[in-house]
PDB file of C-alpha atoms in Angstrom:
ATOM      1  CA  MET A   1      15.256 -14.935   3.583  1.00  0.00           C
ATOM      2  CA  PRO A   2      16.735 -14.688  -0.022  1.00  0.00           C
ATOM      3  CA  LYS A   3      19.176 -11.994  -1.166  1.00  0.00           C
ATOM      4  CA  SER A   4      16.685 -10.345  -3.366  1.00  0.00           C
ATOM      5  CA  ALA A   5      14.330  -9.735  -0.325  1.00  0.00           C
ATOM      6  CA  LEU A   6      16.957  -8.703   1.786  1.00  0.00           C
ATOM      7  CA  TRP A   7      18.072  -6.025  -0.484  1.00  0.00           C
ATOM      8  CA  THR A   8      14.617  -4.915  -1.271  1.00  0.00           C
ATOM      9  CA  LEU A   9      14.401  -4.379   2.448  1.00  0.00           C
ATOM     10  CA  ARG A  10      17.677  -2.466   2.799  1.00  0.00           C
ATOM     11  CA  LEU A  11      16.870  -0.100  -0.188  1.00  0.00           C
ATOM     12  CA  SER A  12      13.341   0.409   1.356  1.00  0.00           C
ATOM     13  CA  ILE A  13      14.830   1.253   4.593  1.00  0.00           C
ATOM     14  CA  ALA A  14      17.557   3.495   2.994  1.00  0.00           C
ATOM     15  CA  ALA A  15      14.975   5.658   1.088  1.00  0.00           C
ATOM     16  CA  LEU A  16      12.842   6.026   4.040  1.00  0.00           C
ATOM     17  CA  ALA A  17      15.486   6.933   6.300  1.00  0.00           C
ATOM     18  CA  LEU A  18      16.984   9.530   3.783  1.00  0.00           C
ATOM     19  CA  ALA A  19      13.546  11.082   3.489  1.00  0.00           C
ATOM     20  CA  SER A  20      13.217  11.178   7.343  1.00  0.00           C
ATOM     21  CA  ALA A  21      16.430  12.731   7.655  1.00  0.00           C
ATOM     22  CA  ARG A  22      15.705  15.641   5.126  1.00  0.00           C
ATOM     23  CA  ASN A  23      12.319  16.077   6.791  1.00  0.00           C
ATOM     24  CA  ALA A  24      13.864  16.620  10.202  1.00  0.00           C
ATOM     25  CA  TRP A  25      16.689  18.884   8.962  1.00  0.00           C
ATOM     26  CA  VAL A  26      14.578  20.948   6.737  1.00  0.00           C
ATOM     27  CA  PRO A  27      11.106  21.801   7.672  1.00  0.00           C
ATOM     28  CA  GLY A  28      11.230  20.258  11.017  1.00  0.00           C
ATOM     29  CA  SER A  29       9.749  16.975  12.231  1.00  0.00           C
ATOM     30  CA  ALA A  30       6.691  16.447  14.327  1.00  0.00           C
ATOM     31  CA  ILE A  31       8.760  15.855  17.401  1.00  0.00           C
ATOM     32  CA  ASN A  32      10.224  19.615  16.807  1.00  0.00           C
ATOM     33  CA  SER A  33       6.489  20.605  17.024  1.00  0.00           C
ATOM     34  CA  TRP A  34       5.619  18.670  19.930  1.00  0.00           C
ATOM     35  CA  LEU A  35       8.634  19.604  21.896  1.00  0.00           C
ATOM     36  CA  PHE A  36       8.121  23.330  21.277  1.00  0.00           C
ATOM     37  CA  MET A  37       4.229  23.777  20.916  1.00  0.00           C
ATOM     38  CA  LYS A  38       3.127  21.098  23.614  1.00  0.00           C
ATOM     39  CA  ALA A  39       6.031  20.567  25.973  1.00  0.00           C
ATOM     40  CA  GLY A  40       6.712  24.170  25.935  1.00  0.00           C
ATOM     41  CA  LEU A  41      10.751  23.549  25.435  1.00  0.00           C
ATOM     42  CA  PRO A  42      12.790  26.266  23.752  1.00  0.00           C
ATOM     43  CA  GLU A  43      12.863  26.384  20.213  1.00  0.00           C
ATOM     44  CA  SER A  44      16.751  25.766  20.267  1.00  0.00           C
ATOM     45  CA  VAL A  45      16.220  22.566  22.122  1.00  0.00           C
ATOM     46  CA  ALA A  46      13.413  21.228  19.754  1.00  0.00           C
ATOM     47  CA  SER A  47      15.921  22.012  16.802  1.00  0.00           C
ATOM     48  CA  GLY A  48      18.829  20.473  18.559  1.00  0.00           C
ATOM     49  CA  VAL A  49      16.764  17.216  18.740  1.00  0.00           C
ATOM     50  CA  ASP A  50      15.675  17.422  15.008  1.00  0.00           C
ATOM     51  CA  VAL A  51      19.487  17.757  14.093  1.00  0.00           C
ATOM     52  CA  LEU A  52      20.174  14.662  16.261  1.00  0.00           C
ATOM     53  CA  GLY A  53      17.320  12.711  14.588  1.00  0.00           C
ATOM     54  CA  ALA A  54      18.544  13.945  11.173  1.00  0.00           C
ATOM     55  CA  ALA A  55      22.079  12.479  12.091  1.00  0.00           C
ATOM     56  CA  ILE A  56      20.596   9.218  13.182  1.00  0.00           C
ATOM     57  CA  MET A  57      18.716   8.797   9.961  1.00  0.00           C
ATOM     58  CA  VAL A  58      21.565   9.541   7.862  1.00  0.00           C
ATOM     59  CA  GLY A  59      23.585   6.771   9.966  1.00  0.00           C
ATOM     60  CA  VAL A  60      20.755   4.445   9.267  1.00  0.00           C
ATOM     61  CA  VAL A  61      20.926   5.016   5.250  1.00  0.00           C
ATOM     62  CA  ILE A  62      24.738   4.222   5.341  1.00  0.00           C
ATOM     63  CA  SER A  63      24.145   1.355   7.612  1.00  0.00           C
ATOM     64  CA  ALA A  64      21.194  -0.030   5.259  1.00  0.00           C
ATOM     65  CA  LEU A  65      23.330   0.301   2.293  1.00  0.00           C
ATOM     66  CA  VAL A  66      26.699  -0.849   3.709  1.00  0.00           C
ATOM     67  CA  ARG A  67      26.528  -3.221   6.754  1.00  0.00           C
ATOM     68  CA  PRO A  68      23.102  -3.190   8.729  1.00  0.00           C
ATOM     69  CA  SER A  69      23.908  -2.123  12.286  1.00  0.00           C
ATOM     70  CA  ARG A  70      21.473  -3.460  15.019  1.00  0.00           C
ATOM     71  CA  VAL A  71      22.007  -0.709  17.280  1.00  0.00           C
ATOM     72  CA  LEU A  72      21.526   2.064  14.557  1.00  0.00           C
ATOM     73  CA  LEU A  73      18.434   0.343  13.143  1.00  0.00           C
ATOM     74  CA  LEU A  74      16.836   0.190  16.517  1.00  0.00           C
ATOM     75  CA  THR A  75      17.716   3.666  17.264  1.00  0.00           C
ATOM     76  CA  GLY A  76      16.194   4.590  13.872  1.00  0.00           C
ATOM     77  CA  ALA A  77      12.981   2.594  14.730  1.00  0.00           C
ATOM     78  CA  THR A  78      12.780   4.684  18.002  1.00  0.00           C
ATOM     79  CA  TRP A  79      12.987   7.885  16.196  1.00  0.00           C
ATOM     80  CA  MET A  80      10.176   6.792  13.786  1.00  0.00           C
ATOM     81  CA  PHE A  81       8.034   5.804  16.351  1.00  0.00           C
ATOM     82  CA  CYS A  82       8.558   8.985  18.362  1.00  0.00           C
ATOM     83  CA  VAL A  83       7.657  11.001  15.096  1.00  0.00           C
ATOM     84  CA  ALA A  84       4.344   8.824  14.973  1.00  0.00           C
ATOM     85  CA  LEU A  85       3.651   9.475  18.550  1.00  0.00           C
ATOM     86  CA  ALA A  86       4.239  13.084  18.514  1.00  0.00           C
ATOM     87  CA  ARG A  87       1.964  13.505  15.364  1.00  0.00           C
ATOM     88  CA  TRP A  88      -0.681  11.404  17.250  1.00  0.00           C
ATOM     89  CA  ASP A  89      -0.297  13.399  20.336  1.00  0.00           C
ATOM     90  CA  ASN A  90      -0.013  16.862  18.766  1.00  0.00           C
ATOM     91  CA  PRO A  91      -2.065  16.585  15.505  1.00  0.00           C
ATOM     92  CA  GLY A  92      -2.105  19.116  12.869  1.00  0.00           C
ATOM     93  CA  ALA A  93      -4.500  17.308  10.969  1.00  0.00           C
ATOM     94  CA  THR A  94      -7.522  14.766  11.172  1.00  0.00           C
ATOM     95  CA  ALA A  95      -5.275  11.985   9.734  1.00  0.00           C
ATOM     96  CA  ASP A  96      -2.507  12.329  12.425  1.00  0.00           C
ATOM     97  CA  GLY A  97      -4.895  10.226  14.910  1.00  0.00           C
ATOM     98  CA  LEU A  98      -3.961   7.479  12.556  1.00  0.00           C
ATOM     99  CA  ALA A  99      -0.101   8.291  12.921  1.00  0.00           C
ATOM    100  CA  LEU A 100       0.841   5.302  14.790  1.00  0.00           C
ATOM    101  CA  LEU A 101      -0.856   2.900  12.093  1.00  0.00           C
ATOM    102  CA  SER A 102       0.541   4.794   9.176  1.00  0.00           C
ATOM    103  CA  HIS A 103       3.980   4.642  10.402  1.00  0.00           C
ATOM    104  CA  ALA A 104       3.841   1.125  11.692  1.00  0.00           C
ATOM    105  CA  LEU A 105       5.309  -0.287   8.274  1.00  0.00           C
ATOM    106  CA  ARG A 106       8.357   2.051   8.517  1.00  0.00           C
ATOM    107  CA  ILE A 107       8.889   1.117  12.110  1.00  0.00           C
ATOM    108  CA  GLY A 108       8.535  -2.384  11.469  1.00  0.00           C
ATOM    109  CA  ALA A 109      10.902  -2.489   8.539  1.00  0.00           C
ATOM    110  CA  LEU A 110      13.590  -1.132  10.963  1.00  0.00           C
ATOM    111  CA  LEU A 111      12.958  -3.481  13.539  1.00  0.00           C
ATOM    112  CA  ALA A 112      12.915  -6.299  10.830  1.00  0.00           C
ATOM    113  CA  LEU A 113      16.374  -5.822   9.548  1.00  0.00           C
ATOM    114  CA  ALA A 114      17.543  -5.406  12.964  1.00  0.00           C
ATOM    115  CA  LEU A 115      16.562  -8.690  13.746  1.00  0.00           C
ATOM    116  CA  LEU A 116      18.123 -10.231  10.684  1.00  0.00           C
ATOM    117  CA  SER A 117      21.449  -8.328  11.040  1.00  0.00           C
ATOM    118  CA  GLY A 118      24.430  -9.942  12.521  1.00  0.00           C
ATOM    119  CA  GLN A 119      23.869 -13.595  11.389  1.00  0.00           C
ATOM    120  CA  PRO A 120      24.696 -15.499   8.143  1.00  0.00           C
ATOM    121  CA  ASP A 121      21.860 -18.100   7.991  1.00  0.00           C
ATOM    122  CA  LEU A 122      18.745 -15.837   7.078  1.00  0.00           C
ATOM    123  CA  ASP A 123      16.499 -18.684   6.347  1.00  0.00           C
ATOM    124  CA  ARG A 124      16.778 -20.950   9.593  1.00  0.00           C
ATOM    125  CA  ARG A 125      17.386 -19.040  12.682  1.00  0.00           C
ATOM    126  CA  PRO A 126      14.163 -18.144  14.613  1.00  0.00           C
ATOM    127  CA  SER A 127      14.771 -14.531  14.373  1.00  0.00           C
ATOM    128  CA  ALA A 128      14.046 -14.620  10.442  1.00  0.00           C
ATOM    129  CA  GLY A 129      10.668 -15.979  11.046  1.00  0.00           C
ATOM    130  CA  PHE A 130       9.928 -13.440  13.691  1.00  0.00           C
ATOM    131  CA  ALA A 131      11.358 -10.632  11.214  1.00  0.00           C
ATOM    132  CA  GLY A 132       8.685 -11.930   8.575  1.00  0.00           C
ATOM    133  CA  TRP A 133       5.823 -11.608  11.209  1.00  0.00           C
ATOM    134  CA  VAL A 134       6.957  -8.167  11.940  1.00  0.00           C
ATOM    135  CA  LEU A 135       6.881  -7.120   8.101  1.00  0.00           C
ATOM    136  CA  LEU A 136       3.821  -8.712   8.053  1.00  0.00           C
ATOM    137  CA  LEU A 137       2.085  -6.928  10.907  1.00  0.00           C
ATOM    138  CA  GLY A 138       3.500  -3.495   9.949  1.00  0.00           C
ATOM    139  CA  THR A 139       2.277  -3.852   6.337  1.00  0.00           C
ATOM    140  CA  SER A 140      -1.254  -4.890   7.533  1.00  0.00           C
ATOM    141  CA  LEU A 141      -1.650  -2.187  10.160  1.00  0.00           C
ATOM    142  CA  THR A 142      -0.237   0.750   7.741  1.00  0.00           C
ATOM    143  CA  PHE A 143      -2.798  -0.284   4.859  1.00  0.00           C
ATOM    144  CA  ILE A 144      -5.391  -0.477   7.564  1.00  0.00           C
ATOM    145  CA  GLY A 145      -4.544   3.157   8.614  1.00  0.00           C
ATOM    146  CA  HIS A 146      -4.541   4.014   4.982  1.00  0.00           C
ATOM    147  CA  GLY A 147      -7.912   2.309   4.217  1.00  0.00           C
ATOM    148  CA  ILE A 148      -9.387   4.168   7.119  1.00  0.00           C
ATOM    149  CA  GLU A 149      -8.087   7.623   6.032  1.00  0.00           C
ATOM    150  CA  ALA A 150      -9.612   6.926   2.598  1.00  0.00           C
ATOM    151  CA  LEU A 151     -12.962   6.081   4.061  1.00  0.00           C
ATOM    152  CA  GLN A 152     -12.914   9.434   5.704  1.00  0.00           C
ATOM    153  CA  HIS A 153     -12.306  11.142   2.396  1.00  0.00           C
ATOM    154  CA  SER A 154      -9.398  12.706   3.852  1.00  0.00           C
ATOM    155  CA  GLY A 155      -8.556  16.011   2.298  1.00  0.00           C
ATOM    156  CA  PRO A 156      -4.798  15.507   1.342  1.00  0.00           C
ATOM    157  CA  PHE A 157      -5.949  11.903  -0.491  1.00  0.00           C
ATOM    158  CA  VAL A 158      -8.492  13.900  -2.354  1.00  0.00           C
ATOM    159  CA  ASP A 159      -6.227  16.527  -3.563  1.00  0.00           C
ATOM    160  CA  LEU A 160      -3.746  13.427  -4.470  1.00  0.00           C
ATOM    161  CA  ILE A 161      -6.327  11.926  -6.616  1.00  0.00           C
ATOM    162  CA  ILE A 162      -7.347  14.977  -8.470  1.00  0.00           C
ATOM    163  CA  GLY A 163      -3.854  16.356  -8.944  1.00  0.00           C
ATOM    164  CA  THR A 164      -2.776  12.793 -10.402  1.00  0.00           C
ATOM    165  CA  VAL A 165      -5.763  12.487 -12.751  1.00  0.00           C
ATOM    166  CA  LYS A 166      -5.156  16.019 -14.081  1.00  0.00           C
ATOM    167  CA  SER A 167      -1.336  15.196 -14.403  1.00  0.00           C
ATOM    168  CA  TRP A 168      -1.972  12.270 -16.340  1.00  0.00           C
ATOM    169  CA  THR A 169      -5.053  13.077 -18.432  1.00  0.00           C
ATOM    170  CA  GLY A 170      -5.278  16.820 -18.460  1.00  0.00           C
ATOM    171  CA  GLN A 171      -8.930  16.508 -17.076  1.00  0.00           C
ATOM    172  CA  ARG A 172     -10.220  17.771 -13.811  1.00  0.00           C
ATOM    173  CA  LEU A 173     -11.770  15.224 -11.535  1.00  0.00           C
ATOM    174  CA  SER A 174     -14.862  16.461  -9.214  1.00  0.00           C
ATOM    175  CA  GLN A 175     -14.247  16.048  -5.611  1.00  0.00           C
ATOM    176  CA  ALA A 176     -17.492  13.875  -5.541  1.00  0.00           C
ATOM    177  CA  SER A 177     -15.910  11.593  -8.024  1.00  0.00           C
ATOM    178  CA  ALA A 178     -12.561  11.641  -5.984  1.00  0.00           C
ATOM    179  CA  GLU A 179     -14.442  10.710  -2.938  1.00  0.00           C
ATOM    180  CA  GLN A 180     -16.111   7.683  -4.552  1.00  0.00           C
ATOM    181  CA  LEU A 181     -12.802   6.529  -5.668  1.00  0.00           C
ATOM    182  CA  LEU A 182     -11.419   7.065  -2.149  1.00  0.00           C
ATOM    183  CA  THR A 183     -14.389   4.675  -0.697  1.00  0.00           C
ATOM    184  CA  VAL A 184     -13.321   1.965  -3.391  1.00  0.00           C
ATOM    185  CA  ILE A 185      -9.591   2.554  -2.385  1.00  0.00           C
ATOM    186  CA  GLY A 186     -10.283   2.435   1.236  1.00  0.00           C
ATOM    187  CA  LEU A 187     -12.493  -0.757   1.243  1.00  0.00           C
ATOM    188  CA  GLN A 188      -9.509  -2.482  -1.034  1.00  0.00           C
ATOM    189  CA  ASP A 189      -6.821  -1.501   1.444  1.00  0.00           C
ATOM    190  CA  LEU A 190      -8.805  -3.070   4.397  1.00  0.00           C
ATOM    191  CA  LEU A 191      -9.717  -6.241   2.487  1.00  0.00           C
ATOM    192  CA  PHE A 192      -5.907  -6.608   1.587  1.00  0.00           C
ATOM    193  CA  ALA A 193      -4.655  -6.033   4.832  1.00  0.00           C
ATOM    194  CA  ALA A 194      -6.966  -8.600   6.245  1.00  0.00           C
ATOM    195  CA  LEU A 195      -6.190 -11.156   3.598  1.00  0.00           C
ATOM    196  CA  LEU A 196      -2.492 -10.505   4.118  1.00  0.00           C
ATOM    197  CA  LEU A 197      -3.058 -11.332   7.846  1.00  0.00           C
ATOM    198  CA  LEU A 198      -5.368 -14.197   7.607  1.00  0.00           C
ATOM    199  CA  ARG A 199      -4.238 -15.970   4.414  1.00  0.00           C
ATOM    200  CA  ARG A 200      -0.521 -14.980   3.826  1.00  0.00           C
ATOM    201  CA  TRP A 201      -0.823 -15.274  -0.111  1.00  0.00           C
ATOM    202  CA  ARG A 202       1.961 -13.880  -2.015  1.00  0.00           C
ATOM    203  CA  TRP A 203      -0.019 -12.475  -4.875  1.00  0.00           C
ATOM    204  CA  ILE A 204      -1.801 -10.214  -2.144  1.00  0.00           C
ATOM    205  CA  ALA A 205       1.636  -9.112  -1.069  1.00  0.00           C
ATOM    206  CA  GLY A 206       2.472  -8.544  -4.756  1.00  0.00           C
ATOM    207  CA  TRP A 207      -0.371  -6.365  -5.476  1.00  0.00           C
ATOM    208  CA  MET A 208       0.153  -4.317  -2.216  1.00  0.00           C
ATOM    209  CA  ALA A 209       3.637  -3.675  -3.483  1.00  0.00           C
ATOM    210  CA  ILE A 210       2.426  -2.474  -6.717  1.00  0.00           C
ATOM    211  CA  TRP A 211      -0.315  -0.447  -5.003  1.00  0.00           C
ATOM    212  CA  GLY A 212       2.237   0.886  -2.468  1.00  0.00           C
ATOM    213  CA  LEU A 213       4.684   2.161  -5.168  1.00  0.00           C
ATOM    214  CA  ALA A 214       2.006   3.688  -7.123  1.00  0.00           C
ATOM    215  CA  THR A 215       0.601   5.786  -4.143  1.00  0.00           C
ATOM    216  CA  ALA A 216       4.254   6.615  -3.251  1.00  0.00           C
ATOM    217  CA  LEU A 217       4.803   8.068  -6.531  1.00  0.00           C
ATOM    218  CA  SER A 218       1.473   9.968  -6.764  1.00  0.00           C
ATOM    219  CA  ARG A 219       3.247  12.594  -4.531  1.00  0.00           C
ATOM    220  CA  VAL A 220       5.423  13.505  -7.387  1.00  0.00           C
ATOM    221  CA  THR A 221       2.748  13.277 -10.139  1.00  0.00           C
ATOM    222  CA  SER A 222       0.331  15.315  -8.015  1.00  0.00           C
ATOM    223  CA  MET A 223       2.715  17.837  -6.206  1.00  0.00           C
ATOM    224  CA  GLY A 224       5.568  18.006  -8.689  1.00  0.00           C
ATOM    225  CA  VAL A 225       9.167  16.883  -8.365  1.00  0.00           C
ATOM    226  CA  ASP A 226       9.885  19.270  -5.236  1.00  0.00           C
ATOM    227  CA  SER A 227       7.735  16.842  -3.397  1.00  0.00           C
ATOM    228  CA  TRP A 228      10.435  13.947  -4.211  1.00  0.00           C
ATOM    229  CA  HIS A 229      10.888  13.495  -0.227  1.00  0.00           C
ATOM    230  CA  GLN A 230       7.198  12.545   0.131  1.00  0.00           C
ATOM    231  CA  SER A 231       7.499   9.850  -2.276  1.00  0.00           C
ATOM    232  CA  VAL A 232      10.895   8.634  -1.342  1.00  0.00           C
ATOM    233  CA  LEU A 233       9.434   8.415   2.295  1.00  0.00           C
ATOM    234  CA  ARG A 234       6.787   6.283   1.079  1.00  0.00           C
ATOM    235  CA  LEU A 235       8.669   3.880  -1.227  1.00  0.00           C
ATOM    236  CA  ALA A 236       8.673   1.458   1.775  1.00  0.00           C
ATOM    237  CA  ASN A 237       5.048   1.032   1.379  1.00  0.00           C
ATOM    238  CA  GLY A 238       5.580  -0.657  -1.777  1.00  0.00           C
ATOM    239  CA  GLY A 239       9.066  -2.337  -0.746  1.00  0.00           C
ATOM    240  CA  VAL A 240       8.124  -3.934   2.206  1.00  0.00           C
ATOM    241  CA  PRO A 241       5.149  -5.896   0.716  1.00  0.00           C
ATOM    242  CA  LEU A 242       7.547  -6.840  -2.073  1.00  0.00           C
ATOM    243  CA  THR A 243      10.137  -8.116   0.411  1.00  0.00           C
ATOM    244  CA  LEU A 244       7.266 -10.065   1.542  1.00  0.00           C
ATOM    245  CA  PHE A 245       6.327 -11.380  -1.886  1.00  0.00           C
ATOM    246  CA  LEU A 246       9.987 -12.309  -2.616  1.00  0.00           C
ATOM    247  CA  ALA A 247      10.539 -14.088   0.623  1.00  0.00           C
ATOM    248  CA  TRP A 248       7.424 -16.367   0.266  1.00  0.00           C
ATOM    249  CA  HIS A 249       8.168 -16.932  -3.256  1.00  0.00           C
ATOM    250  CA  HIS A 250      11.606 -18.154  -2.186  1.00  0.00           C
ATOM    251  CA  LEU A 251       9.853 -20.533   0.350  1.00  0.00           C
ATOM    252  CA  ILE A 252       7.429 -22.022  -2.194  1.00  0.00           C
ATOM    253  CA  ARG A 253      10.451 -22.891  -4.470  1.00  0.00           C
ATOM    254  CA  LEU A 254      12.287 -24.329  -1.597  1.00  0.00           C
ATOM    255  CA  SER A 255       9.231 -26.481  -0.680  1.00  0.00           C
ATOM    256  CA  SER A 256       8.571 -27.702  -4.418  1.00  0.00           C
ATOM    257  CA  ILE A 257      12.255 -28.537  -4.752  1.00  0.00           C
ATOM    258  CA  THR A 258      12.252 -30.622  -1.352  1.00  0.00           C
ATOM    259  CA  ARG A 259       9.161 -32.539  -2.507  1.00  0.00           C
ATOM    260  CA  LYS A 260      10.765 -33.738  -5.658  1.00  0.00           C
ATOM    261  CA  PRO A 261      12.250 -37.288  -5.881  1.00  0.00           C
TER     262      PRO A 261
END
C-alpha cells in the first residue's frame, strides 16, 4: 500500500477516534445507555466504562498519528463494535437496527490498520491483501446500511437534506421532495456498494470517497459548527474509499511499469 493511501487511512482513523472519544466523554456512548437502561447497572459503572472508552480512543488517535499500535487499534475496533452492538440491541431510533452495518467501515478501518502495522513491506505481505479486503467489505456494508436507511426515508436523513438545501440556497425543500431525493440516494448507495464488491473499479471508490466526504460535511452545513464531531466521526466514510482508490491506482501504475519493455 502506498504511503498516500496509508496516511489517508491513518488520518481517517484519527478523526473517527477523536469524535468517538468526544461522544463517550460528553454525552455518553450507546454503551452507557445499554449498561444503565438495559443491563440495569449503576450509572457510575456506565459512566466509568465511557471514561475508559474515551481514554482508549484518545490512545487510538495518538497511535494512528504517531506509530500505529496493533493492540490499541484492535482495542479501539472492539470498542466501536460494542458501540454498534449496543445501539442495535437498545435502539433509540429505527435506524439503530442498521447500526452494525453503519459502523462496519469504522471497525474495518481499525482492523485494516492493525493488520498493516508492525512490518515494513506494505505491498507484498499477505496481510496487506487481507487488509484491503477488510476495507472493501467494511465500505460496502456501510454504504448498504446507508442505502437502506435512505430508502426508508429516515427522519434524520430528511432533516439533513432539508437543512443543507436551506443552508446553501436559502430555500426550503419540501419533505416530499427530500424523500424523493433519498430514494435516488439510497438506490445509488446500494448500486455502488454492489459494484465495489463485484467489480472493484477505482472510479467507483473515488466517487464513494467524494460522496462520503460530502455527506459527512452535511452535518455541519445542516446543523451548524456545534455538530463538528458528527462530521469528524463520518470523515472516514470518505477517507476509507479514498484509501482504496489510492491503493488501486498504485497497483495499476505498478502493473503498467512492469509491462513496459
